[in-house]
Short mmCIF file of C-alpha atoms and ligand atoms in Angstrom, two decimals:
data_model
loop_
_atom_site.label_atom_id
_atom_site.label_comp_id
_atom_site.label_asym_id
_atom_site.label_seq_id
_atom_site.Cartn_x
_atom_site.Cartn_y
_atom_site.Cartn_z
CA MET E 1 116.22 144.84 59.26
CA ASP E 2 114.74 148.12 58.07
CA ARG E 3 114.40 148.18 54.27
CA ASP E 4 115.98 151.61 53.87
CA LEU E 5 118.89 150.52 56.04
CA ILE E 6 119.40 147.47 53.79
CA ALA E 7 119.39 149.83 50.84
CA ALA E 8 122.04 151.96 52.53
CA LEU E 9 124.20 148.90 53.19
CA ASP E 10 123.83 147.89 49.51
CA TYR E 11 124.85 151.39 48.55
CA ALA E 12 128.04 151.04 50.62
CA LEU E 13 128.82 147.53 49.32
CA ASN E 14 128.30 148.60 45.71
CA ARG E 15 130.96 151.25 46.20
CA GLY E 16 133.45 148.71 47.45
CA PHE E 17 132.95 149.23 51.20
CA GLN E 18 132.93 146.58 53.87
CA ILE E 19 130.96 147.00 57.04
CA HIS E 20 132.68 145.63 60.13
CA PRO E 21 130.47 143.28 62.23
CA ASP E 22 130.96 145.63 65.22
CA ALA E 23 129.47 148.46 63.21
CA LEU E 24 126.51 146.27 62.23
CA GLU E 25 125.95 145.39 65.86
CA SER E 26 126.11 149.03 66.87
CA MET E 27 123.57 149.91 64.15
CA GLU E 28 121.06 147.46 65.58
CA SER E 29 120.61 149.69 68.62
CA MET E 30 120.13 152.82 66.53
CA GLU E 31 117.15 154.37 64.85
CA PRO E 32 117.30 152.93 61.29
CA SER E 33 117.15 156.43 59.80
CA VAL E 34 120.13 157.55 61.89
CA ALA E 35 122.19 154.50 60.89
CA ARG E 36 121.18 154.91 57.24
CA ASN E 37 122.28 158.54 57.11
CA ALA E 38 125.53 157.72 58.90
CA ILE E 39 126.36 154.99 56.34
CA ARG E 40 125.67 157.25 53.39
CA GLY E 41 127.60 160.10 55.00
CA LEU E 42 130.59 157.90 55.77
CA VAL E 43 130.66 156.46 52.25
CA ARG E 44 130.73 159.96 50.81
CA ALA E 45 133.41 161.10 53.25
CA LYS E 46 135.62 158.06 52.79
CA ALA E 47 135.09 157.39 49.08
CA ARG E 48 138.00 159.59 48.09
CA ARG E 49 140.58 158.56 50.68
CA GLY E 50 139.60 155.13 52.01
CA PRO E 51 140.08 152.83 53.80
CA PHE E 52 137.02 151.08 52.47
CA MET E 53 135.95 149.67 55.76
CA ILE E 54 133.30 151.14 58.03
CA SER E 55 134.01 150.33 61.67
CA ARG E 56 132.07 150.96 64.84
CA ASP E 57 134.45 153.82 65.68
CA ASP E 58 133.76 155.43 62.30
CA LEU E 59 130.06 155.14 62.87
CA GLU E 60 130.10 156.44 66.43
CA SER E 61 132.44 159.33 65.75
CA PHE E 62 130.41 160.28 62.66
CA LEU E 63 127.38 160.50 64.93
CA GLY E 64 129.31 162.47 67.54
CA LEU E 65 128.94 159.66 70.05
CA VAL E 66 132.66 159.57 70.73
CA ALA E 67 135.54 161.96 70.33
CA PRO E 68 137.34 161.33 67.02
CA PRO E 69 139.97 158.60 67.37
CA GLY E 70 143.28 159.98 68.55
CA THR E 71 141.81 162.69 70.77
CA ASP E 72 142.68 161.92 74.32
CA LEU E 73 140.75 164.14 76.69
CA GLY E 74 143.21 163.53 79.49
CA ASN E 75 142.44 163.47 83.19
CA ASP E 76 145.36 165.20 84.85
CA HIS E 77 144.82 166.27 88.39
CA ASP E 78 146.77 167.94 91.11
CA VAL E 79 145.83 168.44 94.75
CA LEU E 80 146.59 172.12 95.36
CA SER E 81 145.51 172.21 98.98
CA ASP E 82 144.23 169.64 101.43
CA PRO E 83 144.08 170.25 105.18
CA THR E 84 144.40 166.54 106.05
CA PRO E 85 148.17 166.38 106.69
CA HIS E 86 148.20 169.80 108.40
CA ILE E 87 145.55 169.17 110.98
CA THR E 88 146.92 169.27 114.52
CA SER E 89 145.26 168.91 117.86
CA ALA E 90 145.82 172.47 119.04
CA GLU E 91 143.55 173.12 122.00
CA GLY E 92 142.11 175.95 123.99
CA ALA E 93 142.19 179.73 123.92
CA ALA E 94 145.82 179.99 122.83
CA GLY E 95 144.82 178.00 119.79
CA TYR E 96 142.04 180.44 118.93
CA ASN E 97 144.32 183.47 119.38
CA ALA E 98 146.76 181.91 116.96
CA LEU E 99 143.91 181.05 114.56
CA PHE E 100 142.65 184.63 114.38
CA ALA E 101 146.18 186.05 114.16
CA SER E 102 146.74 183.72 111.22
CA ARG E 103 143.45 184.76 109.64
CA TYR E 104 144.37 188.44 109.92
CA GLU E 105 147.87 187.96 108.49
CA LYS E 106 146.69 185.80 105.60
CA MET E 107 143.89 188.17 104.69
CA LYS E 108 146.18 191.16 104.84
CA LYS E 109 148.57 189.44 102.45
CA LEU E 110 145.68 188.63 100.20
CA VAL E 111 144.76 192.33 99.77
CA ALA E 112 148.37 193.57 99.71
CA GLY E 113 148.27 194.20 95.97
CA ARG E 114 145.38 196.64 96.12
CA PRO E 115 146.07 200.40 96.01
CA GLU E 116 144.24 201.06 99.32
CA ALA E 117 146.45 198.52 101.08
CA LYS E 118 149.39 200.93 100.87
CA LEU E 119 147.40 203.49 102.85
CA LEU E 120 146.29 201.19 105.67
CA LYS E 121 146.79 202.38 109.22
CA THR E 122 146.80 200.17 112.29
CA ALA E 123 143.93 200.40 114.75
CA ALA E 124 146.25 202.23 117.17
CA ALA E 125 147.37 204.77 114.56
CA ALA E 126 143.84 205.34 113.33
CA LYS E 127 143.03 206.92 116.72
CA GLN E 128 145.41 209.78 115.90
CA VAL E 129 143.78 210.72 112.59
CA LYS E 130 143.15 214.48 112.36
CA ARG E 131 140.06 216.27 111.21
CA ASP E 132 139.66 216.44 107.42
CA GLU E 133 142.05 213.51 107.05
CA GLU E 134 141.06 210.19 105.54
CA ALA E 135 142.12 206.90 107.05
CA TYR E 136 142.15 203.37 105.69
CA VAL E 137 141.82 200.67 108.30
CA CYS E 138 141.37 196.92 108.24
CA GLY E 139 140.67 194.12 110.65
CA LEU E 140 138.38 191.30 111.67
CA VAL E 141 134.83 192.32 112.58
CA SER E 142 134.58 191.72 116.33
CA SER E 143 131.11 193.18 116.78
CA LYS E 144 128.35 194.86 114.89
CA SER E 145 125.26 196.63 116.14
CA VAL E 146 122.61 197.61 113.67
CA GLU E 147 120.30 200.48 114.51
CA ARG E 148 117.85 202.30 112.33
CA SER E 149 119.96 205.30 111.49
CA ALA E 150 123.47 204.00 112.10
CA THR E 151 125.43 200.77 112.34
CA LYS E 152 128.43 200.42 114.62
CA VAL E 153 131.22 198.06 113.68
CA VAL E 154 134.29 197.23 115.71
CA LEU E 155 137.36 195.95 113.88
CA ASP E 156 140.26 194.14 115.59
CA ASP E 157 143.84 194.08 114.49
CA PRO E 158 146.99 193.08 116.41
CA THR E 159 147.39 196.65 117.76
CA GLY E 160 143.91 197.02 119.20
CA THR E 161 140.39 197.88 118.09
CA VAL E 162 138.85 200.56 115.97
CA GLU E 163 135.20 201.55 116.15
CA LEU E 164 133.45 202.67 113.00
CA VAL E 165 130.00 204.17 112.53
CA ALA E 166 128.23 203.81 109.19
CA PHE E 167 125.25 205.97 108.24
CA GLU E 168 122.49 205.75 105.71
CA GLY E 169 123.75 207.25 102.47
CA GLY E 170 127.27 206.15 103.45
CA ALA E 171 128.41 202.60 104.08
CA LYS E 172 125.46 201.46 106.20
CA GLY E 173 124.25 198.92 103.65
CA GLU E 174 127.59 197.11 103.56
CA ALA E 175 128.05 197.42 107.31
CA ASP E 176 124.66 195.83 108.00
CA GLY E 177 125.59 192.73 106.02
CA LEU E 178 128.99 192.16 107.63
CA PHE E 179 129.68 188.79 109.19
CA ASN E 180 131.33 188.60 112.57
CA ASP E 181 135.02 187.67 112.27
CA GLN E 182 135.27 188.44 108.58
CA PHE E 183 138.14 190.59 107.33
CA VAL E 184 137.30 193.96 105.78
CA MET E 185 138.97 197.22 104.89
CA ALA E 186 137.29 200.57 105.40
CA LYS E 187 137.81 204.13 104.33
CA ALA E 188 136.91 206.40 107.24
CA VAL E 189 137.00 210.02 108.38
CA PRO E 190 136.87 211.40 111.94
CA GLY E 191 133.30 212.11 113.03
CA ARG E 192 132.08 215.34 114.65
CA ASN E 193 131.71 213.71 118.04
CA GLY E 194 134.93 211.72 117.92
CA GLY E 195 135.23 208.21 116.54
CA LEU E 196 135.49 207.29 112.89
CA VAL E 197 132.76 207.38 110.28
CA ALA E 198 132.98 204.64 107.64
CA LYS E 199 132.67 206.06 104.14
CA GLU E 200 133.33 202.85 102.29
CA ILE E 201 133.65 199.21 103.27
CA MET E 202 135.75 197.00 101.02
CA PHE E 203 135.80 193.22 100.89
CA PRO E 204 138.79 191.23 99.73
CA GLY E 205 136.55 189.61 97.10
CA VAL E 206 137.80 188.59 93.69
CA SER E 207 139.20 190.94 91.06
CA ASP E 208 140.51 190.46 87.54
CA HIS E 209 140.10 186.72 87.73
CA ARG E 210 141.29 184.88 84.66
CA SER E 211 139.87 181.43 84.76
CA GLY E 212 142.10 178.46 83.98
CA ARG E 213 140.80 176.22 81.21
CA SER E 214 141.42 172.67 80.11
CA GLU E 215 143.10 172.26 76.75
CA THR E 216 140.71 169.45 75.94
CA GLU E 217 136.95 169.19 76.24
CA ALA E 218 137.14 166.94 79.26
CA HIS E 219 134.03 167.30 81.42
CA ALA E 220 133.58 167.21 85.19
CA ILE E 221 130.42 166.12 86.96
CA PHE E 222 129.57 167.78 90.27
CA LEU E 223 127.64 165.93 92.97
CA SER E 224 127.09 166.33 96.68
CA ASP E 225 125.20 165.00 99.67
CA LEU E 226 124.57 161.42 98.61
CA HIS E 227 123.72 160.40 102.21
CA VAL E 228 124.33 156.72 101.46
CA GLY E 229 122.89 154.61 104.28
CA SER E 230 119.90 156.90 104.75
CA ARG E 231 116.57 155.40 103.78
CA TYR E 232 116.05 158.57 101.76
CA PHE E 233 119.16 158.05 99.63
CA MET E 234 117.85 157.74 96.03
CA GLU E 235 119.71 154.64 95.02
CA ALA E 236 117.75 153.79 91.88
CA GLU E 237 118.42 157.26 90.48
CA PHE E 238 122.09 157.02 91.38
CA ASP E 239 122.22 153.69 89.55
CA GLU E 240 120.76 155.42 86.52
CA LEU E 241 123.50 158.01 86.75
CA ALA E 242 126.16 155.27 86.81
CA GLU E 243 124.51 153.57 83.85
CA TRP E 244 124.36 156.84 81.93
CA LEU E 245 128.07 157.39 82.60
CA ARG E 246 128.78 154.01 81.02
CA GLY E 247 126.52 154.69 78.05
CA PRO E 248 126.91 156.31 74.63
CA ASP E 249 125.75 159.87 75.42
CA PRO E 250 128.58 162.10 74.15
CA VAL E 251 128.41 164.27 77.28
CA ALA E 252 128.76 161.21 79.51
CA LYS E 253 131.62 159.92 77.38
CA ALA E 254 133.54 163.17 77.84
CA ILE E 255 133.36 163.03 81.64
CA ARG E 256 136.78 162.47 83.18
CA PHE E 257 136.24 163.80 86.70
CA MET E 258 133.59 163.38 89.39
CA VAL E 259 133.65 165.78 92.31
CA ILE E 260 131.65 164.95 95.46
CA GLY E 261 131.14 167.75 97.97
CA GLY E 262 130.59 165.86 101.22
CA ASP E 263 127.87 164.02 103.14
CA LEU E 264 128.86 160.94 101.17
CA VAL E 265 127.18 158.87 103.86
CA ASP E 266 124.43 159.71 106.36
CA GLY E 267 126.63 158.80 109.33
CA VAL E 268 125.62 157.44 112.70
CA GLY E 269 124.44 159.46 115.70
CA ILE E 270 124.40 162.73 113.79
CA TYR E 271 120.92 163.69 115.02
CA PRO E 272 118.49 162.22 117.58
CA ASN E 273 116.78 158.96 116.55
CA GLN E 274 118.73 158.84 113.30
CA ASP E 275 118.79 155.02 113.46
CA LYS E 276 115.11 154.95 112.48
CA GLU E 277 115.95 156.68 109.22
CA LEU E 278 118.94 154.48 108.34
CA VAL E 279 119.07 151.38 106.18
CA CYS E 280 122.74 150.81 107.07
CA GLN E 281 123.29 151.07 110.81
CA THR E 282 127.09 151.29 110.87
CA LEU E 283 129.58 153.61 109.23
CA GLU E 284 131.36 150.61 107.77
CA GLU E 285 128.20 149.34 106.09
CA GLN E 286 127.42 152.80 104.77
CA LEU E 287 130.90 153.31 103.35
CA GLU E 288 130.99 149.81 101.87
CA LYS E 289 127.79 150.64 100.08
CA ALA E 290 129.26 153.95 98.88
CA ASP E 291 132.27 151.97 97.65
CA ARG E 292 130.03 149.61 95.68
CA LEU E 293 128.11 152.53 94.16
CA LEU E 294 131.22 154.44 93.16
CA GLY E 295 132.62 151.19 91.78
CA ARG E 296 129.93 151.39 89.11
CA VAL E 297 131.41 154.63 87.81
CA PRO E 298 133.74 153.91 84.87
CA ASP E 299 137.46 153.84 85.76
CA ARG E 300 138.30 156.60 83.29
CA ILE E 301 136.61 159.01 85.71
CA LYS E 302 138.68 160.22 88.65
CA ILE E 303 136.51 160.68 91.72
CA PHE E 304 137.30 163.27 94.42
CA VAL E 305 135.49 163.08 97.75
CA ILE E 306 135.56 165.50 100.67
CA PRO E 307 133.66 164.92 103.94
CA GLY E 308 130.63 166.84 105.19
CA ASN E 309 129.05 167.10 108.60
CA HIS E 310 127.55 163.60 108.29
CA ASP E 311 130.81 161.81 107.44
CA PRO E 312 133.24 160.30 109.94
CA GLY E 313 136.49 162.03 110.87
CA ARG E 314 135.94 165.09 112.97
CA ARG E 315 133.09 167.53 113.03
CA ALA E 316 135.08 170.78 113.32
CA LEU E 317 136.46 172.59 110.28
CA PRO E 318 138.81 172.03 108.62
CA GLN E 319 137.94 168.34 108.40
CA PRO E 320 140.44 165.64 107.47
CA ALA E 321 139.65 163.17 104.71
CA ILE E 322 137.31 160.32 105.74
CA PRO E 323 139.69 158.06 107.68
CA LYS E 324 140.95 154.93 105.98
CA LYS E 325 139.79 152.69 108.82
CA HIS E 326 136.18 153.43 107.86
CA CYS E 327 136.58 152.95 104.13
CA PRO E 328 139.43 150.62 103.16
CA GLY E 329 137.55 149.67 99.99
CA LEU E 330 137.17 153.21 98.71
CA ARG E 331 140.75 154.04 99.65
CA SER E 332 142.08 151.15 97.63
CA ARG E 333 140.37 152.26 94.42
CA GLU E 334 142.91 153.78 92.09
CA ASN E 335 140.51 156.36 90.67
CA VAL E 336 139.21 157.58 94.05
CA PHE E 337 140.86 160.42 95.97
CA MET E 338 139.72 161.18 99.49
CA LEU E 339 140.52 164.75 100.55
CA GLY E 340 139.77 167.05 103.47
CA ASN E 341 137.13 169.76 103.71
CA PRO E 342 137.89 172.28 102.24
CA SER E 343 140.34 171.24 99.51
CA THR E 344 141.44 172.69 96.20
CA ILE E 345 142.26 170.57 93.17
CA SER E 346 143.32 171.26 89.63
CA LEU E 347 141.46 169.29 86.96
CA ASN E 348 143.27 169.56 83.62
CA GLY E 349 144.36 173.03 84.77
CA VAL E 350 140.99 174.19 86.12
CA ARG E 351 141.17 175.18 89.78
CA VAL E 352 138.25 173.69 91.69
CA ALA E 353 137.68 174.61 95.33
CA MET E 354 135.60 172.03 97.17
CA PHE E 355 133.83 172.87 100.41
CA HIS E 356 130.87 171.10 101.97
CA GLY E 357 129.19 174.36 102.97
CA GLN E 358 128.41 174.05 106.69
CA SER E 359 128.88 177.82 107.12
CA ILE E 360 125.81 178.50 104.98
CA ASP E 361 123.80 177.62 108.12
CA ASP E 362 125.48 180.51 109.96
CA LEU E 363 125.08 182.92 107.07
CA VAL E 364 121.39 182.16 106.61
CA LYS E 365 120.78 182.43 110.34
CA THR E 366 122.49 185.80 110.83
CA THR E 367 122.04 187.63 107.55
CA PRO E 368 118.73 189.07 106.37
CA GLY E 369 118.15 188.33 102.71
CA LEU E 370 120.09 185.04 102.60
CA SER E 371 118.15 181.79 102.42
CA TYR E 372 118.63 178.07 101.86
CA SER E 373 116.69 178.29 98.63
CA LYS E 374 119.40 180.43 96.99
CA PRO E 375 122.68 178.84 98.02
CA VAL E 376 124.59 180.74 95.36
CA ASP E 377 123.89 184.06 97.10
CA ALA E 378 125.55 182.74 100.24
CA MET E 379 128.42 181.31 98.18
CA ARG E 380 129.00 184.72 96.62
CA ARG E 381 129.21 186.23 100.09
CA LEU E 382 131.89 183.69 101.04
CA LEU E 383 133.87 184.61 97.93
CA GLU E 384 133.57 188.29 98.84
CA ALA E 385 134.86 187.47 102.32
CA ARG E 386 137.48 185.10 100.82
CA HIS E 387 136.75 182.75 103.69
CA TYR E 388 134.90 179.43 103.80
CA SER E 389 133.47 179.90 107.27
CA PRO E 390 133.91 183.44 108.59
CA ILE E 391 131.48 183.43 111.53
CA PHE E 392 132.92 181.94 114.69
CA GLY E 393 130.79 180.62 117.54
CA SER E 394 127.54 180.11 115.65
CA GLN E 395 126.50 176.64 114.42
CA THR E 396 129.62 175.60 112.51
CA PRO E 397 132.36 174.25 114.77
CA ILE E 398 135.84 175.53 113.90
CA ALA E 399 138.94 173.90 115.33
CA PRO E 400 141.68 175.97 117.04
CA GLU E 401 144.33 175.30 114.42
CA SER E 402 147.32 177.62 114.52
CA GLU E 403 146.92 178.26 110.79
CA ASP E 404 143.58 179.39 109.40
CA MET E 405 143.12 176.89 106.60
CA LEU E 406 139.67 178.28 105.83
CA VAL E 407 141.02 181.41 104.15
CA MET E 408 140.54 181.20 100.38
CA ASP E 409 144.14 181.96 99.55
CA GLU E 410 143.58 182.03 95.82
CA ALA E 411 140.36 182.57 93.95
CA PRO E 412 139.20 179.30 92.35
CA ASP E 413 137.88 178.93 88.81
CA ILE E 414 135.00 176.87 90.17
CA LEU E 415 133.69 176.97 93.73
CA HIS E 416 131.85 173.72 94.44
CA MET E 417 129.70 173.30 97.51
CA GLY E 418 126.74 171.27 98.78
CA HIS E 419 125.09 170.91 102.21
CA VAL E 420 121.89 172.82 101.45
CA HIS E 421 120.45 170.06 99.22
CA ILE E 422 119.34 172.61 96.65
CA THR E 423 121.08 172.91 93.30
CA GLY E 424 122.43 176.31 92.36
CA LEU E 425 124.59 177.82 89.67
CA GLY E 426 125.99 181.32 89.27
CA MET E 427 128.97 183.47 88.40
CA TYR E 428 130.81 185.96 90.58
CA ARG E 429 133.57 187.95 88.89
CA GLY E 430 134.79 185.13 86.71
CA VAL E 431 134.33 182.40 89.32
CA MET E 432 131.72 179.77 88.57
CA MET E 433 129.71 178.82 91.65
CA ILE E 434 128.08 175.41 91.78
CA ASN E 435 125.95 174.05 94.54
CA ALA E 436 125.55 170.42 93.63
CA GLY E 437 122.34 169.72 95.55
CA THR E 438 121.75 166.20 96.82
CA TRP E 439 120.82 162.57 96.10
CA GLN E 440 118.63 162.32 99.18
CA SER E 441 114.89 162.85 98.98
CA ARG E 442 113.07 165.12 101.39
CA THR E 443 113.62 164.07 104.99
CA PRO E 444 111.20 164.52 107.90
CA PHE E 445 113.57 167.20 109.25
CA GLN E 446 113.36 169.10 105.99
CA VAL E 447 109.58 168.82 106.03
CA SER E 448 109.58 170.20 109.59
CA VAL E 449 111.66 173.26 108.62
CA GLY E 450 109.97 173.76 105.25
CA GLN E 451 113.01 173.00 103.09
CA GLU E 452 112.41 171.54 99.65
CA PRO E 453 115.45 169.76 98.24
CA THR E 454 116.13 169.31 94.53
CA PRO E 455 117.53 165.77 94.44
CA CYS E 456 119.33 163.94 91.64
CA GLN E 457 120.27 166.93 89.50
CA ALA E 458 123.78 166.47 88.21
CA ILE E 459 125.71 169.49 87.02
CA ILE E 460 128.29 168.81 84.33
CA VAL E 461 130.86 171.33 83.12
CA ASN E 462 132.93 171.26 79.93
CA LEU E 463 136.29 172.28 81.38
CA LYS E 464 137.42 173.92 78.15
CA THR E 465 134.38 176.02 77.28
CA PHE E 466 132.72 176.10 80.74
CA ARG E 467 129.47 175.16 79.07
CA VAL E 468 127.17 173.69 81.71
CA PHE E 469 124.84 170.70 81.29
CA TYR E 470 122.09 169.60 83.61
CA LYS E 471 120.93 166.09 83.93
CA ASP E 472 117.91 165.47 86.09
CA PHE E 473 117.72 161.82 87.13
CA ALA E 474 114.55 162.35 89.14
CA GLU E 475 112.60 164.05 86.39
CA GLY E 476 108.91 163.48 86.62
CA ARG E 477 109.14 161.75 89.99
CA ASP E 478 107.48 163.19 93.03
CA VAL E 479 110.45 163.43 95.32
CA VAL E 480 110.25 166.98 96.59
CA GLY E 481 106.70 167.25 97.73
CA SER E 482 104.61 169.70 95.73
CA GLY E 483 106.10 171.98 93.15
CA GLY E 484 108.87 169.85 91.69
CA ALA E 485 112.45 170.88 91.17
CA ALA E 486 113.26 173.59 88.69
CA PRO E 487 116.81 174.05 87.49
CA PRO E 488 118.43 177.15 88.96
CA ALA E 489 117.75 180.32 87.03
CA ALA E 490 121.20 181.89 87.02
CA GLY E 491 123.63 180.65 84.40
CA PRO E 492 127.09 181.67 83.30
O1 D5M V 1 121.78 169.33 105.94
C1 D5M V 1 120.55 169.16 105.31
C2 D5M V 1 119.82 170.45 105.17
O2 D5M V 1 119.43 170.93 106.43
C3 D5M V 1 120.62 171.57 104.58
O3 D5M V 1 119.71 172.35 103.81
C4 D5M V 1 121.10 172.36 105.74
C5 D5M V 1 119.94 172.23 106.65
N1 D5M V 1 120.24 172.38 108.06
C6 D5M V 1 121.20 171.77 108.76
N2 D5M V 1 121.13 172.12 110.04
C7 D5M V 1 120.09 172.98 110.15
C8 D5M V 1 119.46 173.70 111.22
N3 D5M V 1 119.92 173.63 112.47
N4 D5M V 1 118.38 174.47 110.94
C9 D5M V 1 117.91 174.56 109.69
N5 D5M V 1 118.43 173.90 108.67
C10 D5M V 1 119.51 173.13 108.89
P1 D5M V 1 122.63 168.05 106.32
O4 D5M V 1 124.02 168.53 106.57
O5 D5M V 1 122.56 167.11 105.17
O6 D5M V 1 122.01 167.46 107.52
FE1 FE V 2 123.74 166.90 103.47
ZN1 ZN V 3 125.64 168.68 105.23
#
C-alpha cells in the first residue's frame, strides 16, 4: 500500500475512526492520492458529528462518485402517445382523403391560439377579397413552382384551392423552401393581374415553449441505429458502453433512461444482397442478440425502443412497435418498453418525442440547403412544420390512416431522431434537438453515396439542468474513413 495512504489511515485511526473493509477495497482501485485526500476530508467532516466509521458510501459520495445517500433520482415514465394501438388497415384513396382531412383539421387546431388564426378565410372566400384588402389563408401545400422572379404555391383546404404568388423582396424565400403537403398560413393581398400575392408565410412552428424539467438530476442517454445483426454493428464499442453504464463514472451512475431511436436491428431483405453484410441471417437471431446486448444495461435504466426502416413490423409510417413474435425476450424484460414510430414519452416530466427520421431523406432530396451532414437543420424544419413526415409520395411510405398521427400535436422538450447516422445537437425555440447518430460503422452503401457516419457517440442529458454530455466510444479508432468524427458544433 502507498505510504502516504497508510499515513492517512493512521491519521483516521488516531482520531477514533474505523474504516469499513468495503471502503478499503474501494480504495485499492483508486489513485492513492485521491483516496488519501478523501480520508482526510471525511475525517475532518465527520469529526464533529460522527459516526466514526468510514464506509464505501461515504468515500464514494465524498468523491462525487454517487449521489449522496437518500437521494433517489427516480425513473418515472409515461407514454404520452404511441401509434401502436391506433394503427388500422385503412386502404386506398378514401384512406388518403381522410388522412389529409385529418392533417388539415389537426394543424388548424394547433394554430388556433395565434392572432392571425382569427382572421383566416377559407380558400373559397379568399377568391372574393377586394383590392386593398388583406387576407389570411391556410392550407396544405399541394404544389409549388419555383421560378427566378416568382414562386407559385397552391394551398388546399376543404373548400377548394388558393393560388399564391411570392416575389423577391416579399415571401419568396419562405415559399421556395416549402415542403409539399405541409400546412402553412399566409398573409396575402390581391395582385394587379388577379390572384393573390403572398406577403408573409407563417409556419405553425413552436412559440413560447417552456420546457418541462425533472425534479432530480436523473440523466437520459440517447442512442439510435444500432443495426444489430449487420457485420458493421460495432459490438465491442457497445459492450464498452454497457460496461461504462455499470461503472463508477458519476454521469453513468445518474443515467435512469435509455432512448433508442430505431434501426435496432439491420433487418432482412431491406436492400439487395443484404445477406452478404449480415452476421445474423434471421430477424429472430438479430433481435435475440439485441436482447442480450440490452440485457447488459443495468436494470435501473428504463429502455425505450421505437422501430426504424430496418426493423420488422411495417414499413409505412406510423410504424407499430416491433412485434412481440420477433422479440419475446426483449418484450419480457421489465425495464424495456417497445413503442411505435413516432412516440412521445415523459421521462421524470420531460417530454421526449422519438422519431426514427425517415422523412429526412425526402427533405434532403427536395430542399436546397439541407444535407445529411447537418441533421439538426432538417429536424428544425420538421418542428417548424409541426409534422414528422410532411412530404407525401417521395421516398418515405405513409399509410392511409384515417387520423394523421404524424402531426406533432404538442411541442416536445426534446426531439430525438436518428436514421442519418450522423450525430447532431441543437436548439429551436426552447426545444432541444438530438440526432443520436449510429453504432454501425461506414457501410459500402454509405461509401458509394459519400456519407460519413459518426458512430458510437452517445449523447447524455441531465434532465434537470439540460446539460449535455458526449461520450465517444470509438475515439481514436478509424471507423469513419478519413477525417474522423467531430462532435456537432451547435450546443444548447
Ligand atoms: O440509413 C442509413 C443512411 O443512409 C442514412 O444516412 C440515410 C441514408 N439513406 C437511406 N436511403 C437513402 C437513399 N435512397 N439515398 C441516399 N441516402 C439514403 P438506414 O435507414 O440505416 O439504411
Ligand atoms: Fe439506420
Ligand atoms: Zn434508418
